[in-house]
PDB file of C-alpha atoms in Angstrom:
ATOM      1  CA  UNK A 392       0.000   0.000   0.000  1.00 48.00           C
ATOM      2  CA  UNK A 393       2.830   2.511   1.069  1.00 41.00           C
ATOM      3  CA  UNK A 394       4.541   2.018  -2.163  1.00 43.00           C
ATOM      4  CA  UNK A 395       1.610   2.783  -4.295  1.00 44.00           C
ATOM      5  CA  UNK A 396       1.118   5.671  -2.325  1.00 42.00           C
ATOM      6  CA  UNK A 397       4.447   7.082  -2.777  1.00 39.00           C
ATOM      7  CA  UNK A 398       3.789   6.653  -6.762  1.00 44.00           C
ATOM      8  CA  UNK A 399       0.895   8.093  -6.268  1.00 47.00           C
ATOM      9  CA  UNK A 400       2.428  11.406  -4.459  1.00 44.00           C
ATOM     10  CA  UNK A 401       4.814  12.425  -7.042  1.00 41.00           C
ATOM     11  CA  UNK A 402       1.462  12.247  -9.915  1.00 46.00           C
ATOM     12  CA  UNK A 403      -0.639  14.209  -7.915  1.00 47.00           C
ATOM     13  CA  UNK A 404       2.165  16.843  -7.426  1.00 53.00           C
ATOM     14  CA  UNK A 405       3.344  16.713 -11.131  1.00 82.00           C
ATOM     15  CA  UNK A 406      -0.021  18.271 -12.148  1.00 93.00           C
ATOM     16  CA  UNK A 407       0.945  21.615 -14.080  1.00 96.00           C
ATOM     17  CA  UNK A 408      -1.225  24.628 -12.298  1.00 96.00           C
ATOM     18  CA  UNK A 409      -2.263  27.098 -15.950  1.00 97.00           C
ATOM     19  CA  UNK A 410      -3.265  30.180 -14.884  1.00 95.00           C
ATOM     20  CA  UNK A 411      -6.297  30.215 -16.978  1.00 97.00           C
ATOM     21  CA  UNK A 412      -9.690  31.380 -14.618  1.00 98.00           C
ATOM     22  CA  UNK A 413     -13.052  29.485 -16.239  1.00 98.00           C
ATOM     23  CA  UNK A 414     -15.519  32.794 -15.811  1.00 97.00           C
ATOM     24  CA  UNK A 415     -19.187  33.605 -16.784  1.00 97.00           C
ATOM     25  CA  UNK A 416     -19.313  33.888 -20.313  1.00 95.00           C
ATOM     26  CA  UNK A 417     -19.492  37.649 -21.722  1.00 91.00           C
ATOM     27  CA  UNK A 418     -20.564  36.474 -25.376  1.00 84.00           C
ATOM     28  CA  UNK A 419     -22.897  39.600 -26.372  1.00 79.00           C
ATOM     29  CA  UNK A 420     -25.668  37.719 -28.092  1.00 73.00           C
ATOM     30  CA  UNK A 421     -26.060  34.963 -25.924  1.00 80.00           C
ATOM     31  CA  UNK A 422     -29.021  35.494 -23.246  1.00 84.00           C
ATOM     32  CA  UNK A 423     -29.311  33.415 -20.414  1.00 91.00           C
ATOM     33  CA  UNK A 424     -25.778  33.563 -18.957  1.00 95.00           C
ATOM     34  CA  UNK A 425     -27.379  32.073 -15.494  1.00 96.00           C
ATOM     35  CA  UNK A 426     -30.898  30.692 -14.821  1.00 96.00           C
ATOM     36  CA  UNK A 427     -32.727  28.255 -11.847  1.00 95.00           C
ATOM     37  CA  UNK A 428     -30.602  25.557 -12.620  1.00 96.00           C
ATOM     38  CA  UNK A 429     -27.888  26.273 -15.168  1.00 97.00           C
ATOM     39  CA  UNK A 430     -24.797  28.629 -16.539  1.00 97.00           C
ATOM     40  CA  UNK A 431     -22.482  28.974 -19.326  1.00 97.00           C
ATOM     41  CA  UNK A 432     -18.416  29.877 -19.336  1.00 97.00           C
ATOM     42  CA  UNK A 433     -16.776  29.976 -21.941  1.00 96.00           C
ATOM     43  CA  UNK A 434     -14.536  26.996 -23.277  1.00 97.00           C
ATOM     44  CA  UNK A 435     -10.756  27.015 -22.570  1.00 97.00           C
ATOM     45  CA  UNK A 436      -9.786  27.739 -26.102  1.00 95.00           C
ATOM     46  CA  UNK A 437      -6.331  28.007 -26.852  1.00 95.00           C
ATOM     47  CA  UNK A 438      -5.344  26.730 -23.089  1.00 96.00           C
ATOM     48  CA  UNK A 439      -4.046  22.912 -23.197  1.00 97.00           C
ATOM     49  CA  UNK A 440      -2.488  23.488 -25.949  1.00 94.00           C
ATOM     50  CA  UNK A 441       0.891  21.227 -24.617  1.00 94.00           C
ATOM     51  CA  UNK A 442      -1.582  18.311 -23.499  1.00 95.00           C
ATOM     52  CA  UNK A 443      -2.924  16.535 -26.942  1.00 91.00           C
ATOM     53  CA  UNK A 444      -3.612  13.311 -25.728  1.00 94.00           C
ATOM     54  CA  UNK A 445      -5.306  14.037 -22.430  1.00 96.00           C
ATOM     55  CA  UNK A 446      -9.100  14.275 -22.305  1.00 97.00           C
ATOM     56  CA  UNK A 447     -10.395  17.473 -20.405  1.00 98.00           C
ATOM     57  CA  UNK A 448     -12.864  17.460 -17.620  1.00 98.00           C
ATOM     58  CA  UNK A 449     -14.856  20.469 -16.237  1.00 98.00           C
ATOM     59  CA  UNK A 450     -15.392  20.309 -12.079  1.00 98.00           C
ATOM     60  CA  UNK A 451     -18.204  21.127 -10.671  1.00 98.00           C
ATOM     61  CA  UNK A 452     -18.068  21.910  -6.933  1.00 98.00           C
ATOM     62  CA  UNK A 453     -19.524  23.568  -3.894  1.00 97.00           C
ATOM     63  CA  UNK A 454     -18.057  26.965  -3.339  1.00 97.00           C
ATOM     64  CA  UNK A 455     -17.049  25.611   0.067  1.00 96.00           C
ATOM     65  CA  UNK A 456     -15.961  21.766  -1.376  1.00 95.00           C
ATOM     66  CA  UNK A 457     -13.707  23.407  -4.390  1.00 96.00           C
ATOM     67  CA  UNK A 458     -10.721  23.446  -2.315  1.00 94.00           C
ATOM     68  CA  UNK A 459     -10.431  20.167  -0.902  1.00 95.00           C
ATOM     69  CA  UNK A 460     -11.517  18.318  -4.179  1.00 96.00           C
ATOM     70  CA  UNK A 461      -9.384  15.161  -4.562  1.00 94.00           C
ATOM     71  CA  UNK A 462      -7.516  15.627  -8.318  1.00 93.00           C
ATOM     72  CA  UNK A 463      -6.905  11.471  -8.213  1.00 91.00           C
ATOM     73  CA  UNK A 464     -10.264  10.936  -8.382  1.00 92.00           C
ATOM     74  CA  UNK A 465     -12.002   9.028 -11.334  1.00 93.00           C
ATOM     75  CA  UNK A 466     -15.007  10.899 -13.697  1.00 95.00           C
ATOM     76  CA  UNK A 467     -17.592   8.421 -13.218  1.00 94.00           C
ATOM     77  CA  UNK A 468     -16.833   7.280 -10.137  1.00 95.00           C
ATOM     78  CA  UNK A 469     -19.201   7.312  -6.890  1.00 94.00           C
ATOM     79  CA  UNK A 470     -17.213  10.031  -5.433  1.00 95.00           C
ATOM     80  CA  UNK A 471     -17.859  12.175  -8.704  1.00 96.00           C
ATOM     81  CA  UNK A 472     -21.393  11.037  -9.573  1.00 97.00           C
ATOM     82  CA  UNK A 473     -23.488  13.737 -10.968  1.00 97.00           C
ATOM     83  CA  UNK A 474     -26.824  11.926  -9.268  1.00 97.00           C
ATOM     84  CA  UNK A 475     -25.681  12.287  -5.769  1.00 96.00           C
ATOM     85  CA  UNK A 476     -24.679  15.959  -6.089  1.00 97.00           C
ATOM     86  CA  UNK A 477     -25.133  17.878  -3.802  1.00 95.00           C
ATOM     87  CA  UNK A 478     -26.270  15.839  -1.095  1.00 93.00           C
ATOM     88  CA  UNK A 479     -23.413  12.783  -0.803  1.00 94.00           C
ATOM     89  CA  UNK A 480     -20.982  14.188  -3.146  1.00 95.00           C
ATOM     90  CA  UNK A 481     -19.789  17.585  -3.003  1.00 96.00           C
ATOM     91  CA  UNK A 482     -18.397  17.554  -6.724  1.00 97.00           C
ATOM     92  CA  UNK A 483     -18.686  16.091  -9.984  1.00 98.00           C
ATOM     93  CA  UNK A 484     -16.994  15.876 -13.747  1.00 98.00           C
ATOM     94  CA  UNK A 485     -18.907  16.416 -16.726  1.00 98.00           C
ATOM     95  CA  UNK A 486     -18.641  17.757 -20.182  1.00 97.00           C
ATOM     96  CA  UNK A 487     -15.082  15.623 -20.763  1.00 97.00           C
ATOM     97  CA  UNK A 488     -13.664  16.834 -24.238  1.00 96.00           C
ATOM     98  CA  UNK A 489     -10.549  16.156 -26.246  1.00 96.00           C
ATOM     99  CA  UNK A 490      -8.278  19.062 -27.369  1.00 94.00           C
ATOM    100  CA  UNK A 491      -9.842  18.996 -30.838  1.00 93.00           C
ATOM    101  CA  UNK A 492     -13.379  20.014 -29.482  1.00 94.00           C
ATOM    102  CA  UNK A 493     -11.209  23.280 -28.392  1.00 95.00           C
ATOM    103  CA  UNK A 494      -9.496  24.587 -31.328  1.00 92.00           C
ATOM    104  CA  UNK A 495      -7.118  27.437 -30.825  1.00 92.00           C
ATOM    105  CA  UNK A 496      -7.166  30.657 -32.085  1.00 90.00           C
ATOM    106  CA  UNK A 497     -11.564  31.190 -31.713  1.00 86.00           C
ATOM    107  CA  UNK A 498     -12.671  32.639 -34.843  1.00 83.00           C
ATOM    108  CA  UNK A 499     -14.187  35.830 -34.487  1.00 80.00           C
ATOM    109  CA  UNK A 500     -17.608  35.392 -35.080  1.00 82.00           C
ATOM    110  CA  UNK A 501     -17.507  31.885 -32.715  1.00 86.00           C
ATOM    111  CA  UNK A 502     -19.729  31.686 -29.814  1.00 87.00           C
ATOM    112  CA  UNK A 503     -17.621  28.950 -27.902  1.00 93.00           C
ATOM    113  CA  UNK A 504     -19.296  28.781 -24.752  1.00 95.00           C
ATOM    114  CA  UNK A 505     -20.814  25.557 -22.420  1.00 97.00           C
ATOM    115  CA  UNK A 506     -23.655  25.611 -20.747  1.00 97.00           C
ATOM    116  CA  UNK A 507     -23.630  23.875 -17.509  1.00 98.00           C
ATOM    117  CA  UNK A 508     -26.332  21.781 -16.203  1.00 97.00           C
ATOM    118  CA  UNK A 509     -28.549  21.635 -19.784  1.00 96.00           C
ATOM    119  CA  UNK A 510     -28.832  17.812 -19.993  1.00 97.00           C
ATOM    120  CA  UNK A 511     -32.432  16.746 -18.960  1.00 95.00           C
ATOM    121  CA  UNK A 512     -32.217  13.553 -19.915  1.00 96.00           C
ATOM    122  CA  UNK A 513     -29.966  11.773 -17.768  1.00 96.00           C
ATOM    123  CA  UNK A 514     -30.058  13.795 -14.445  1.00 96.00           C
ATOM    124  CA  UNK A 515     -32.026  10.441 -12.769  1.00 95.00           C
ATOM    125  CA  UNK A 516     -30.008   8.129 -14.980  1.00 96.00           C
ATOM    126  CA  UNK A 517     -27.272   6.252 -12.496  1.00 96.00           C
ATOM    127  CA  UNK A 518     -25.914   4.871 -15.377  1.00 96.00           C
ATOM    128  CA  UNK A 519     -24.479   8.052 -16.721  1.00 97.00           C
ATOM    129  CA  UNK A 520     -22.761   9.681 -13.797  1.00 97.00           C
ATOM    130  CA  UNK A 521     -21.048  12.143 -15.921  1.00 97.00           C
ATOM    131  CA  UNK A 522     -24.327  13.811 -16.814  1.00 98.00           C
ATOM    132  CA  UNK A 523     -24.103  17.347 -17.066  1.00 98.00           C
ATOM    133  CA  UNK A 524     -27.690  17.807 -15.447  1.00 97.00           C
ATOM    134  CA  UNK A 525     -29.720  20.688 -14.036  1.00 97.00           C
ATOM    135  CA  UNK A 526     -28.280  21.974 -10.668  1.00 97.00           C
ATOM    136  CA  UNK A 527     -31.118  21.642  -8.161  1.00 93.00           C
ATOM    137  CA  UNK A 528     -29.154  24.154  -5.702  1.00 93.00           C
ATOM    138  CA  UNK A 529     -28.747  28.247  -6.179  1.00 95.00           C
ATOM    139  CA  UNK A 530     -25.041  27.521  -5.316  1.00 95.00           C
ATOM    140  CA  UNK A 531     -22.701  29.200  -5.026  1.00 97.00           C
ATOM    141  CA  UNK A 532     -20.920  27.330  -7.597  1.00 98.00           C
ATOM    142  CA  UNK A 533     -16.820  26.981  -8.668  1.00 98.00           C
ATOM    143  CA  UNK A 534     -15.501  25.619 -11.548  1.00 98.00           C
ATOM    144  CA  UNK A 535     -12.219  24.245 -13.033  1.00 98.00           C
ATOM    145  CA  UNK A 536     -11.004  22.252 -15.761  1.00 98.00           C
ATOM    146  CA  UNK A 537      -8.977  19.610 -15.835  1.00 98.00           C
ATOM    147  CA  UNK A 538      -6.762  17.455 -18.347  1.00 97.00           C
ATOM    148  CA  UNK A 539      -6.496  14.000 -17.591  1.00 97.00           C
ATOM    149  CA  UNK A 540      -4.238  11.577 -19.548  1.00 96.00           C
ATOM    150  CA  UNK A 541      -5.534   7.893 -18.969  1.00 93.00           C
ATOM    151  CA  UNK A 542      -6.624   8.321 -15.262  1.00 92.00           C
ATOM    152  CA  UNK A 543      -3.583  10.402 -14.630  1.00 95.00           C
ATOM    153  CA  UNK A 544      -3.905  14.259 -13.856  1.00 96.00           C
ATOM    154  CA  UNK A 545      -1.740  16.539 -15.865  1.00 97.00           C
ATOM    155  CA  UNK A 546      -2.868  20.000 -15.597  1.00 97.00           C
ATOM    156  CA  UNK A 547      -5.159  21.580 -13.853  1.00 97.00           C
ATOM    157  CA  UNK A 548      -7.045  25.893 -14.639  1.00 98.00           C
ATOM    158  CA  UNK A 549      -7.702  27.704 -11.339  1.00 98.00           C
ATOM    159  CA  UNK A 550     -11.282  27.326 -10.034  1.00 98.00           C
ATOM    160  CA  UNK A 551     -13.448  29.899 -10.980  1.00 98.00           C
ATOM    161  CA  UNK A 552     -15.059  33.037  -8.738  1.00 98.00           C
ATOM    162  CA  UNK A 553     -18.238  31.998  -7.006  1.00 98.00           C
ATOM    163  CA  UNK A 554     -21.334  31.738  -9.493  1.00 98.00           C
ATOM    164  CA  UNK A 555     -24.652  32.085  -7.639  1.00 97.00           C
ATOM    165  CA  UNK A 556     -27.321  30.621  -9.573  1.00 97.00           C
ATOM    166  CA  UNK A 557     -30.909  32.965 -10.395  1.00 93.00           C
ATOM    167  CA  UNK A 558     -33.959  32.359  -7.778  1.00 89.00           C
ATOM    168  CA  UNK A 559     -37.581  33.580  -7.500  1.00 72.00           C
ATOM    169  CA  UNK A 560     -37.728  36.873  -5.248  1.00 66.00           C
ATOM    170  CA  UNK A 561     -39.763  36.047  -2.234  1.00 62.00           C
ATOM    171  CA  UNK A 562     -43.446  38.297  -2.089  1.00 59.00           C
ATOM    172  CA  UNK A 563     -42.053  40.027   0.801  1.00 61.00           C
ATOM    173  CA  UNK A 564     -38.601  41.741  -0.771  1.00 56.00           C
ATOM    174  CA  UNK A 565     -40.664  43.064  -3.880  1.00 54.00           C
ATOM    175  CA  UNK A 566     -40.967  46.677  -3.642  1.00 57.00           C
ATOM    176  CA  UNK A 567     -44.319  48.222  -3.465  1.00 54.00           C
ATOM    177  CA  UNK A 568     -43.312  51.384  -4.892  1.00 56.00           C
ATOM    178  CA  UNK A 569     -45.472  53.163  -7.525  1.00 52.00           C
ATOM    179  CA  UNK A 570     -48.436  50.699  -6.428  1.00 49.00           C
ATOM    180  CA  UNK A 571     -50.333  54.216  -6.661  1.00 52.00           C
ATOM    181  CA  UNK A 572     -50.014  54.973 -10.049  1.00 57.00           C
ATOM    182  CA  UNK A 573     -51.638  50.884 -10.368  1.00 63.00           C
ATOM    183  CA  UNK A 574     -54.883  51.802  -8.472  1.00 67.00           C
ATOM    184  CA  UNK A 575     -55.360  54.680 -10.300  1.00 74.00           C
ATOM    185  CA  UNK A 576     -54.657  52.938 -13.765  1.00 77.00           C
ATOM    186  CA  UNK A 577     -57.582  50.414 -12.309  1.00 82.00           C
ATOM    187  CA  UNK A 578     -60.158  52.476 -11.487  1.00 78.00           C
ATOM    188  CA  UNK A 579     -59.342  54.544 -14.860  1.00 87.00           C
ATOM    189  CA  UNK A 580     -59.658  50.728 -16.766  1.00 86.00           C
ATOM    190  CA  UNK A 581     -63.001  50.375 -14.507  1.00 86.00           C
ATOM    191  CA  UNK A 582     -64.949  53.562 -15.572  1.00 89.00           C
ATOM    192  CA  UNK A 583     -63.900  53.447 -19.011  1.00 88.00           C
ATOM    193  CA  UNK A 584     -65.502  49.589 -18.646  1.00 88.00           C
ATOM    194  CA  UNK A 585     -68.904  51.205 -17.322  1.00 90.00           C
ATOM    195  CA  UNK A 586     -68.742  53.668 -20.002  1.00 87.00           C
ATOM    196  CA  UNK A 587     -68.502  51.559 -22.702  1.00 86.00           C
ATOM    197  CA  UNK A 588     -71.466  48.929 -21.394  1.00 87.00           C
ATOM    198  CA  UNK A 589     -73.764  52.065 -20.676  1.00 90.00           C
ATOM    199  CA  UNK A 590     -72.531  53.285 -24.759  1.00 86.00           C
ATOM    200  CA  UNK A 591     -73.660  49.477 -25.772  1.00 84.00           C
ATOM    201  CA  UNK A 592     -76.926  48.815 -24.160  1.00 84.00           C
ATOM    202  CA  UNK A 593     -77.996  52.132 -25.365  1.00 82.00           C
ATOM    203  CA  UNK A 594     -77.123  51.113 -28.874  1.00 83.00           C
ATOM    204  CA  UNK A 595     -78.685  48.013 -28.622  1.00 81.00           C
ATOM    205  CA  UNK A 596     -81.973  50.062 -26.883  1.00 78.00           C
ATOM    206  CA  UNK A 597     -82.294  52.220 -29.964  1.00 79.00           C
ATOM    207  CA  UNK A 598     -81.866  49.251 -32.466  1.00 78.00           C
ATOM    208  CA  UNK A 599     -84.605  47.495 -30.961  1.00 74.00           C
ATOM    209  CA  UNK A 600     -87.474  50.524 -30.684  1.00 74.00           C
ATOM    210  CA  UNK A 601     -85.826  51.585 -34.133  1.00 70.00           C
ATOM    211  CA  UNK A 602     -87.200  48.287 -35.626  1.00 64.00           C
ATOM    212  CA  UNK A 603     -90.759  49.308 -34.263  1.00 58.00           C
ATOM    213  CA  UNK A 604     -93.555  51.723 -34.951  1.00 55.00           C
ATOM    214  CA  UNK A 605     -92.864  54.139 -32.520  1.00 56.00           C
ATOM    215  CA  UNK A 606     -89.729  55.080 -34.326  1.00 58.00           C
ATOM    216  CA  UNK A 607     -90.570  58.078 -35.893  1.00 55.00           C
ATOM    217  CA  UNK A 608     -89.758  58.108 -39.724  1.00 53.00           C
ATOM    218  CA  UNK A 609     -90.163  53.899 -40.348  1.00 49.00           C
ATOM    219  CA  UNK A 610     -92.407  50.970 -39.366  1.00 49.00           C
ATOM    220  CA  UNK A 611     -95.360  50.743 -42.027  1.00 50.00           C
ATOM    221  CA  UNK A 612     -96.828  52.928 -44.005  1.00 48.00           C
ATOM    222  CA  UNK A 613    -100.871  53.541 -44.219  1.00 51.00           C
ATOM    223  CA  UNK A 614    -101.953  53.425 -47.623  1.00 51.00           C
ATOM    224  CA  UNK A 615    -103.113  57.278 -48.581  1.00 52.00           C
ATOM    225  CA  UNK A 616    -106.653  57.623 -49.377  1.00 54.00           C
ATOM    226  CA  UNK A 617    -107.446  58.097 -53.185  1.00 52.00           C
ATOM    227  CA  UNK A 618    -108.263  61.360 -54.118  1.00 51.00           C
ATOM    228  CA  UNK A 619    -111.214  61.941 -56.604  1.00 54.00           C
ATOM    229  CA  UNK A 620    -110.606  64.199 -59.163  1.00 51.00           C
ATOM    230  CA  UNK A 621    -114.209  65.733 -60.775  1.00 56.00           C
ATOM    231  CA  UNK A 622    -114.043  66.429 -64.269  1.00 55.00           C
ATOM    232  CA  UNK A 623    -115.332  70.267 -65.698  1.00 49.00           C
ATOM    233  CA  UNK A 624    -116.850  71.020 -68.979  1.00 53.00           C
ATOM    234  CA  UNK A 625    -116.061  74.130 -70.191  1.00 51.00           C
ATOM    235  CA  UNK A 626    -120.141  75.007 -71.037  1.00 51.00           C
ATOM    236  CA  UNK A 627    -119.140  78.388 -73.676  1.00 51.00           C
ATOM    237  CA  UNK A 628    -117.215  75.705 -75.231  1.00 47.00           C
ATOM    238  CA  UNK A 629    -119.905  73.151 -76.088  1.00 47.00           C
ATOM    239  CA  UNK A 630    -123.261  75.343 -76.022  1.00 49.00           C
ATOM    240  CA  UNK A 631    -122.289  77.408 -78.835  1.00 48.00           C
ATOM    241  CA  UNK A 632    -122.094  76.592 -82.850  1.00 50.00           C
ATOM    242  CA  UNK A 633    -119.138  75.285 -83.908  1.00 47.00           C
ATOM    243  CA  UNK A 634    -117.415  78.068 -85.547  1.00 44.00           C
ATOM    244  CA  UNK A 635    -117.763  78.272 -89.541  1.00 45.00           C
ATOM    245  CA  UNK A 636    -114.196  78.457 -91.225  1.00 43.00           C
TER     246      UNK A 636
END
């Protein structure tokens, strides 16, 4: 045991410290940059540049856990499992990468950037333990990545400030302020309601009388009595001889 300790030692010591920080990504068009239960950094381009055959991990940990997280230990293990974070294990490795997925320089119109915590799928799913599922904590949150080649560490970023996940304002810390200006804006909304039902049913009032009799200019007509009209002889015109040419 001793001896495999002491080849151990030297490993975990050999692990080159770059002084890359993983931060909150500053992408302009990307929205979302922290939510309930996820956040995005941007990928460590053109930072393991020296390590082409080792497979990078990201860390996930506990503000509080990040510095006594063991390097030696195994993605996928049940000291790393996604599943059992936060509760039994205080972090986990996800998102594992080879130095291809990272190319070096980022082109300028790029959005390189990973979101943590986006996988759905497999958050219940023992059998993936490297899941990169929703965190079910605000945090706070570090991160770091980490090159491993085989299961040996071989560098190693810094861990990242804390990142505090978003949450729901309780009912009590939202500000009342302006809650004026809302009554008024309801009672304004309320009269211009009566208003417009008073405008209606009067409408509809003078519709319905307007399709009666009493409505003044329409209904049925009476049929006109005929007038007779009598029928004069001129008498000078017929009494006398008709006139000799």
């Amino acid at each position: 045991m001793l001896p495999l300790l002491l080849l151990l030692l030297p490993a975990a010591h050999g692990i080159v410290q770059l002084r890359y920080r993983p931060a909150l990504t500053k992408e302009p068009p990307l929205e979302g940059v922290t939510t309930g239960s996820t956040f995005v950094v941007d990928q460590p381009r053109c930072v393991f540049q020296d390590y082409g055959n080792a497979v990078i991990w990201l860390v996930v940990a506990l503000d509080r856990a990040a510095s006594s997280f063991n390097n030696t230990e195994s993605p996928g293990s049940s000291e790393t499992a996604f599943q059992d974070f936060p509760d039994r294990v205080s972090a986990y490795m996800t998102l594992n990468a080879t130095l291809g997925s990272y190319p070096c320089p980022k082109l300028d119109k790029e959005v390189a950037v990973l979101r943590v915590g986006s996988e759905t799928s497999c958050a219940q799913d023992v059998t993936r333990p490297t899941c990169n599922g929703p965190l079910r904590d605000p945090g706070p949150y570090r991160v770091k990545f980490l090159a491993l080649e085989g299961s040996v560490p071989v560098a190693e970023t810094a861990w990242s400030l804390p990142i505090t996940l978003r949450t729901a304002k309780p009912p009590s810390t939202i500000s009342t302020a302006g809650s004026g200006h809302s009554a008024d804006m309801i009672a304004i909304t309320t009269i211009l309601s009566i208003l417009l039902a008073i405008l209606l049913a009067g409408l509809v009032a003078m519709l319905f009388f307007c399709g009666s009799d009493s409505c003044g200019g329409s209904g049925t007509f009476s049929k006109p009595e005929s007038v007779t009209v009598r029928r004069y002889n001129t008498h000078h015109v017929y009494d006398q001889p008709a006139a000799r040419l």
